[in-house]
mmCIF file of C-alpha atoms and ligand atoms in Angstrom:
data_model
loop_
_atom_site.group_PDB
_atom_site.id
_atom_site.type_symbol
_atom_site.label_atom_id
_atom_site.label_comp_id
_atom_site.label_asym_id
_atom_site.label_seq_id
_atom_site.Cartn_x
_atom_site.Cartn_y
_atom_site.Cartn_z
ATOM 1 C CA MET A 1 -66.995 -68.994 24.150
ATOM 2 C CA GLY A 2 -66.550 -65.497 25.248
ATOM 3 C CA ARG A 3 -69.520 -63.446 26.611
ATOM 4 C CA SER A 4 -71.799 -62.125 23.945
ATOM 5 C CA LYS A 5 -72.797 -58.152 23.935
ATOM 6 C CA LEU A 6 -76.061 -58.796 25.780
ATOM 7 C CA ASP A 7 -74.332 -60.603 28.518
ATOM 8 C CA LYS A 8 -71.777 -57.888 28.516
ATOM 9 C CA PHE A 9 -74.515 -55.168 28.670
ATOM 10 C CA ALA A 10 -76.299 -57.163 31.805
ATOM 11 C CA ASP A 11 -72.546 -57.152 33.333
ATOM 12 C CA ASN A 12 -72.063 -53.668 33.234
ATOM 13 C CA ARG A 13 -75.715 -53.096 34.901
ATOM 14 C CA GLY A 14 -74.280 -55.000 37.947
ATOM 15 C CA PHE A 15 -70.943 -53.560 38.373
ATOM 16 C CA PRO A 16 -70.994 -50.845 40.982
ATOM 17 C CA ASN A 17 -68.613 -48.187 39.373
ATOM 18 C CA PHE A 18 -70.419 -48.501 35.940
ATOM 19 C CA PHE A 19 -72.864 -45.644 35.299
ATOM 20 C CA GLN A 20 -75.330 -45.191 32.169
ATOM 21 C CA VAL A 21 -78.618 -43.124 31.715
ATOM 22 C CA GLU A 22 -80.742 -46.386 31.777
ATOM 23 C CA ASP A 23 -84.112 -45.283 30.652
ATOM 24 C CA GLY A 24 -83.402 -44.494 26.863
ATOM 25 C CA ARG A 25 -83.482 -40.839 27.139
ATOM 26 C CA ILE A 26 -80.624 -39.279 24.751
ATOM 27 C CA VAL A 27 -79.806 -36.369 27.154
ATOM 28 C CA PRO A 28 -79.562 -37.400 30.869
ATOM 29 C CA GLU A 29 -81.353 -35.111 33.292
ATOM 30 C CA ASN A 30 -80.503 -34.818 37.160
ATOM 31 C CA PHE A 31 -77.311 -37.459 37.054
ATOM 32 C CA PRO A 32 -77.128 -38.012 40.832
ATOM 33 C CA LEU A 33 -73.188 -37.918 41.029
ATOM 34 C CA ARG A 34 -72.840 -34.719 38.999
ATOM 35 C CA GLY A 35 -70.814 -32.193 40.985
ATOM 36 C CA CYS A 36 -70.683 -34.954 43.872
ATOM 37 C CA TRP A 37 -68.245 -37.475 42.361
ATOM 38 C CA ASP A 38 -66.107 -37.022 45.533
ATOM 39 C CA ARG A 39 -68.700 -36.596 48.117
ATOM 40 C CA GLU A 40 -70.867 -39.574 46.995
ATOM 41 C CA PHE A 41 -68.742 -41.908 44.955
ATOM 42 C CA PHE A 42 -64.725 -41.729 45.639
ATOM 43 C CA ARG A 43 -64.718 -40.524 48.975
ATOM 44 C CA ASN A 44 -61.125 -39.501 48.925
ATOM 45 C CA GLY A 45 -60.753 -36.032 47.830
ATOM 46 C CA GLN A 46 -58.572 -36.710 45.130
ATOM 47 C CA PRO A 47 -58.786 -34.963 41.670
ATOM 48 C CA ILE A 48 -60.533 -36.405 38.765
ATOM 49 C CA VAL A 49 -58.710 -37.594 35.382
ATOM 50 C CA LEU A 50 -61.257 -38.343 32.476
ATOM 51 C CA GLU A 51 -60.430 -40.770 29.678
ATOM 52 C CA LEU A 52 -62.792 -40.009 26.735
ATOM 53 C CA ALA A 53 -63.436 -42.397 23.976
ATOM 54 C CA CYS A 54 -61.721 -45.210 26.342
ATOM 55 C CA GLY A 55 -62.886 -47.851 24.274
ATOM 56 C CA ARG A 56 -61.532 -50.954 26.516
ATOM 57 C CA GLY A 57 -60.487 -48.487 28.976
ATOM 58 C CA GLU A 58 -56.666 -49.270 28.958
ATOM 59 C CA TYR A 59 -55.708 -45.760 29.954
ATOM 60 C CA THR A 60 -58.295 -45.723 32.907
ATOM 61 C CA VAL A 61 -57.073 -48.756 34.654
ATOM 62 C CA GLY A 62 -53.407 -48.361 33.531
ATOM 63 C CA MET A 63 -53.318 -44.759 35.083
ATOM 64 C CA ALA A 64 -55.348 -46.121 38.081
ATOM 65 C CA GLU A 65 -52.804 -48.900 38.659
ATOM 66 C CA ARG A 66 -49.903 -46.306 38.509
ATOM 67 C CA ASP A 67 -51.477 -43.382 40.554
ATOM 68 C CA ALA A 68 -53.335 -44.165 43.575
ATOM 69 C CA GLN A 69 -53.858 -40.330 44.142
ATOM 70 C CA CYS A 70 -56.255 -39.576 41.271
ATOM 71 C CA ASN A 71 -59.486 -41.124 40.255
ATOM 72 C CA PHE A 72 -59.872 -42.286 36.947
ATOM 73 C CA ILE A 73 -63.109 -42.312 35.041
ATOM 74 C CA GLY A 74 -63.188 -43.944 31.274
ATOM 75 C CA VAL A 75 -66.106 -42.400 29.129
ATOM 76 C CA ASP A 76 -67.136 -44.127 25.975
ATOM 77 C CA ARG A 77 -70.420 -44.896 23.957
ATOM 78 C CA LYS A 78 -69.787 -48.472 23.352
ATOM 79 C CA GLY A 79 -70.947 -50.494 26.632
ATOM 80 C CA ALA A 80 -69.488 -53.860 25.349
ATOM 81 C CA ARG A 81 -66.082 -52.489 24.823
ATOM 82 C CA MET A 82 -65.966 -50.686 28.185
ATOM 83 C CA TRP A 83 -66.903 -53.835 29.925
ATOM 84 C CA LYS A 84 -63.484 -55.332 29.558
ATOM 85 C CA GLY A 85 -62.027 -52.437 31.573
ATOM 86 C CA CYS A 86 -64.608 -52.074 34.140
ATOM 87 C CA LYS A 87 -64.495 -56.009 34.703
ATOM 88 C CA TYR A 88 -60.996 -55.598 35.365
ATOM 89 C CA SER A 89 -61.303 -52.901 37.867
ATOM 90 C CA VAL A 90 -63.826 -54.799 39.773
ATOM 91 C CA GLU A 91 -62.000 -57.774 39.889
ATOM 92 C CA GLN A 92 -58.944 -56.185 41.179
ATOM 93 C CA GLY A 93 -60.849 -54.460 43.634
ATOM 94 C CA MET A 94 -59.837 -50.830 42.250
ATOM 95 C CA PRO A 95 -61.412 -47.896 44.433
ATOM 96 C CA ASN A 96 -60.254 -45.010 42.065
ATOM 97 C CA VAL A 97 -61.636 -46.160 38.798
ATOM 98 C CA ALA A 98 -65.243 -45.727 37.466
ATOM 99 C CA PHE A 99 -66.959 -45.794 33.777
ATOM 100 C CA VAL A 100 -69.610 -43.756 32.552
ATOM 101 C CA ARG A 101 -71.065 -44.841 29.259
ATOM 102 C CA THR A 102 -72.451 -41.790 27.224
ATOM 103 C CA GLN A 103 -71.963 -39.535 24.124
ATOM 104 C CA ILE A 104 -68.963 -37.465 24.916
ATOM 105 C CA GLN A 105 -71.040 -34.288 23.973
ATOM 106 C CA TYR A 106 -73.243 -34.857 27.444
ATOM 107 C CA LEU A 107 -70.097 -34.652 29.519
ATOM 108 C CA PRO A 108 -71.657 -31.378 31.315
ATOM 109 C CA CYS A 109 -74.996 -33.503 32.236
ATOM 110 C CA PHE A 110 -72.327 -36.004 34.254
ATOM 111 C CA PHE A 111 -69.745 -33.636 35.594
ATOM 112 C CA ALA A 112 -70.116 -30.117 37.046
ATOM 113 C CA GLU A 113 -68.286 -27.160 36.200
ATOM 114 C CA GLY A 114 -64.342 -27.477 37.161
ATOM 115 C CA GLU A 115 -65.009 -31.196 38.368
ATOM 116 C CA VAL A 116 -62.130 -32.777 36.160
ATOM 117 C CA GLN A 117 -58.600 -32.047 36.621
ATOM 118 C CA GLU A 118 -57.170 -33.641 33.247
ATOM 119 C CA ILE A 119 -58.744 -35.299 30.083
ATOM 120 C CA TRP A 120 -57.038 -37.865 28.374
ATOM 121 C CA ILE A 121 -57.901 -38.769 24.457
ATOM 122 C CA THR A 122 -56.268 -41.668 22.845
ATOM 123 C CA PHE A 123 -56.535 -42.949 19.316
ATOM 124 C CA PRO A 124 -59.780 -40.884 18.264
ATOM 125 C CA ASP A 125 -61.108 -41.487 15.003
ATOM 126 C CA PRO A 126 -59.754 -38.917 12.791
ATOM 127 C CA GLN A 127 -62.835 -38.496 10.859
ATOM 128 C CA PRO A 128 -61.114 -37.283 7.503
ATOM 129 C CA ARG A 129 -64.007 -36.176 5.501
ATOM 130 C CA ASN A 130 -64.575 -32.507 5.874
ATOM 131 C CA CYS A 131 -68.284 -32.592 6.665
ATOM 132 C CA LYS A 132 -67.411 -34.717 9.665
ATOM 133 C CA GLU A 133 -65.149 -32.080 11.150
ATOM 134 C CA ASN A 134 -67.347 -31.313 14.103
ATOM 135 C CA LYS A 135 -67.246 -34.831 14.802
ATOM 136 C CA ARG A 136 -63.536 -34.979 15.467
ATOM 137 C CA LEU A 137 -63.058 -35.007 19.351
ATOM 138 C CA THR A 138 -60.742 -32.060 19.134
ATOM 139 C CA SER A 139 -63.164 -29.665 17.111
ATOM 140 C CA GLU A 140 -63.875 -26.311 18.489
ATOM 141 C CA TYR A 141 -67.175 -27.690 19.621
ATOM 142 C CA TYR A 142 -65.883 -30.726 21.553
ATOM 143 C CA LEU A 143 -63.070 -28.120 22.980
ATOM 144 C CA SER A 144 -65.928 -26.208 24.049
ATOM 145 C CA VAL A 145 -67.695 -29.125 25.860
ATOM 146 C CA TYR A 146 -64.462 -30.078 27.800
ATOM 147 C CA ARG A 147 -63.989 -26.341 29.040
ATOM 148 C CA LYS A 148 -67.332 -26.818 30.944
ATOM 149 C CA VAL A 149 -66.204 -29.358 33.130
ATOM 150 C CA LEU A 150 -62.351 -28.910 33.248
ATOM 151 C CA ALA A 151 -60.761 -27.124 36.158
ATOM 152 C CA ASP A 152 -58.842 -23.849 36.042
ATOM 153 C CA GLY A 153 -55.162 -25.092 35.128
ATOM 154 C CA GLY A 154 -56.259 -28.310 33.923
ATOM 155 C CA CYS A 155 -55.044 -29.700 30.522
ATOM 156 C CA VAL A 156 -55.708 -32.274 27.613
ATOM 157 C CA HIS A 157 -53.435 -35.032 26.727
ATOM 158 C CA LEU A 158 -53.939 -36.332 23.217
ATOM 159 C CA LYS A 159 -52.184 -39.480 21.659
ATOM 160 C CA THR A 160 -52.950 -40.372 18.076
ATOM 161 C CA ASP A 161 -51.162 -42.275 15.183
ATOM 162 C CA SER A 162 -53.084 -39.688 12.576
ATOM 163 C CA ASP A 163 -50.743 -36.968 11.257
ATOM 164 C CA PHE A 164 -53.932 -35.500 9.894
ATOM 165 C CA PHE A 165 -55.906 -35.405 13.232
ATOM 166 C CA LEU A 166 -52.784 -33.986 14.968
ATOM 167 C CA ASP A 167 -52.396 -31.242 12.243
ATOM 168 C CA PHE A 168 -56.032 -30.547 12.522
ATOM 169 C CA THR A 169 -55.764 -30.242 16.364
ATOM 170 C CA LEU A 170 -52.729 -28.070 16.241
ATOM 171 C CA GLU A 171 -54.646 -25.665 13.673
ATOM 172 C CA THR A 172 -57.653 -25.487 15.871
ATOM 173 C CA LEU A 173 -55.699 -24.513 19.010
ATOM 174 C CA GLN A 174 -53.757 -21.920 17.043
ATOM 175 C CA ARG A 175 -56.875 -20.488 15.488
ATOM 176 C CA LEU A 176 -58.243 -20.279 19.397
ATOM 177 C CA GLN A 177 -55.269 -19.109 20.701
ATOM 178 C CA LEU A 178 -54.789 -21.740 22.963
ATOM 179 C CA PRO A 179 -51.335 -23.127 24.373
ATOM 180 C CA VAL A 180 -49.538 -26.266 23.469
ATOM 181 C CA LEU A 181 -47.894 -27.272 26.675
ATOM 182 C CA CYS A 182 -45.905 -29.958 24.935
ATOM 183 C CA LEU A 183 -45.951 -31.814 21.145
ATOM 184 C CA GLN A 184 -43.695 -34.701 20.927
ATOM 185 C CA ARG A 185 -44.178 -36.587 17.338
ATOM 186 C CA ASP A 186 -43.023 -40.359 16.944
ATOM 187 C CA ILE A 187 -42.663 -41.135 20.798
ATOM 188 C CA TYR A 188 -41.387 -44.553 20.302
ATOM 189 C CA ARG A 189 -38.517 -42.577 18.255
ATOM 190 C CA ASN A 190 -38.177 -39.484 20.269
ATOM 191 C CA GLY A 191 -38.797 -40.204 23.448
ATOM 192 C CA MET A 192 -41.761 -40.326 26.269
ATOM 193 C CA PRO A 193 -42.341 -36.965 27.884
ATOM 194 C CA ASP A 194 -44.832 -38.745 30.356
ATOM 195 C CA SER A 195 -44.156 -41.998 31.761
ATOM 196 C CA ARG A 196 -48.004 -42.553 31.447
ATOM 197 C CA LEU A 197 -47.508 -42.842 27.506
ATOM 198 C CA GLU A 198 -45.896 -46.397 28.267
ATOM 199 C CA ILE A 199 -49.590 -47.583 28.423
ATOM 200 C CA LYS A 200 -50.777 -48.974 25.233
ATOM 201 C CA THR A 201 -54.500 -49.350 23.957
ATOM 202 C CA TYR A 202 -55.893 -51.887 21.698
ATOM 203 C CA TYR A 203 -55.957 -49.510 18.793
ATOM 204 C CA GLU A 204 -52.330 -48.458 19.603
ATOM 205 C CA ARG A 205 -50.978 -52.070 19.199
ATOM 206 C CA MET A 206 -52.764 -52.373 15.753
ATOM 207 C CA TRP A 207 -51.010 -49.300 14.524
ATOM 208 C CA LEU A 208 -47.801 -50.171 15.854
ATOM 209 C CA GLU A 209 -47.925 -53.788 14.446
ATOM 210 C CA GLN A 210 -48.512 -51.755 11.013
ATOM 211 C CA GLY A 211 -45.437 -49.580 11.800
ATOM 212 C CA LYS A 212 -46.980 -46.217 12.551
ATOM 213 C CA ALA A 213 -45.629 -43.485 14.456
ATOM 214 C CA ILE A 214 -47.493 -42.532 17.556
ATOM 215 C CA HIS A 215 -47.757 -38.874 18.578
ATOM 216 C CA TYR A 216 -48.318 -36.923 21.852
ATOM 217 C CA LEU A 217 -49.677 -33.266 22.451
ATOM 218 C CA LYS A 218 -50.686 -31.805 25.432
ATOM 219 C CA PHE A 219 -52.547 -28.803 25.663
ATOM 220 C CA ALA A 220 -54.528 -26.335 27.657
ATOM 221 C CA LEU A 221 -58.042 -24.720 27.422
HETATM 222 C C1 SAM B 301 -60.747 -45.858 17.392
HETATM 223 S S1 SAM B 301 -61.511 -45.956 19.059
HETATM 224 C C2 SAM B 301 -60.454 -46.028 19.968
HETATM 225 C C3 SAM B 301 -60.599 -46.777 21.368
HETATM 226 C C4 SAM B 301 -59.363 -46.533 22.422
HETATM 227 N N1 SAM B 301 -59.206 -45.204 22.836
HETATM 228 C C5 SAM B 301 -58.264 -47.327 21.962
HETATM 229 O O1 SAM B 301 -57.303 -46.667 21.846
HETATM 230 O O2 SAM B 301 -58.168 -48.511 21.649
HETATM 231 C C6 SAM B 301 -62.395 -44.976 19.316
HETATM 232 C C7 SAM B 301 -63.469 -44.927 20.161
HETATM 233 O O3 SAM B 301 -64.340 -43.515 20.479
HETATM 234 C C8 SAM B 301 -65.656 -43.750 20.767
HETATM 235 N N2 SAM B 301 -66.357 -42.568 20.428
HETATM 236 C C9 SAM B 301 -66.048 -41.946 19.355
HETATM 237 N N3 SAM B 301 -66.996 -40.823 19.334
HETATM 238 C C10 SAM B 301 -67.559 -40.923 20.543
HETATM 239 C C11 SAM B 301 -68.493 -39.647 21.316
HETATM 240 N N4 SAM B 301 -69.196 -39.081 20.373
HETATM 241 N N5 SAM B 301 -68.912 -40.239 22.270
HETATM 242 C C12 SAM B 301 -68.482 -41.351 23.065
HETATM 243 N N6 SAM B 301 -67.575 -42.303 22.459
HETATM 244 C C13 SAM B 301 -67.221 -42.003 21.257
HETATM 245 C C14 SAM B 301 -66.100 -44.935 20.240
HETATM 246 O O4 SAM B 301 -67.100 -45.714 20.574
HETATM 247 C C15 SAM B 301 -64.730 -45.867 20.059
HETATM 248 O O5 SAM B 301 -64.771 -46.532 21.233
#
């Protein structure tokens, strides 16, 4: 039998590269690695790349295996999902991987201004109802959160199966006059502008089985 959720939470607490706020406070205060991930944790002077809404962390570990010159941190609120990627990174002894369990809106409590070089968002929930607009991970609100931690010249990568979500993001960027750096609809038909797009997530496999097209967008803030 597989491990239960509670087993996974217990495992997470023992992993050396899994971080969360333990005492039930909603907003983390004084997170010790904020502003010093490099000095106190990775100790290699390399840029930090975040995978937001990482689920099982396929991009976090997949990119880390391909690129030893960057550090990769998966962020999600669901610890039982993150357990899979974190366990793999520990078993493989990957020095450039970590996971942070939190709500994405609290990113600035975990990362200082300019501490993050790149952000990946893979298959976020489209939140199609109008009243959920602010919950979409590329809403104006979330972009303002990312801007607080992203370095000058940093960028955001989005991979999605949702035409609705892609169009919403493009409209938001246009309204805020933010530059689109790359847009490729249907990457399996039209080509992958970035080799990291070959990495597949749990949700991506589901959508591919249903015959859905997968889109890629890269933009600056
Ligand atoms: C559809 S799943 C995609 C997971 C993974 N990226 C994949 O492609 O398999 C969306 C994920 O977003 C996470 N999520 C959504 N909103 C979040 C938020 N505000 N803070 C942290 N995680 C969030 C959920 O917990 C869930 O794991």
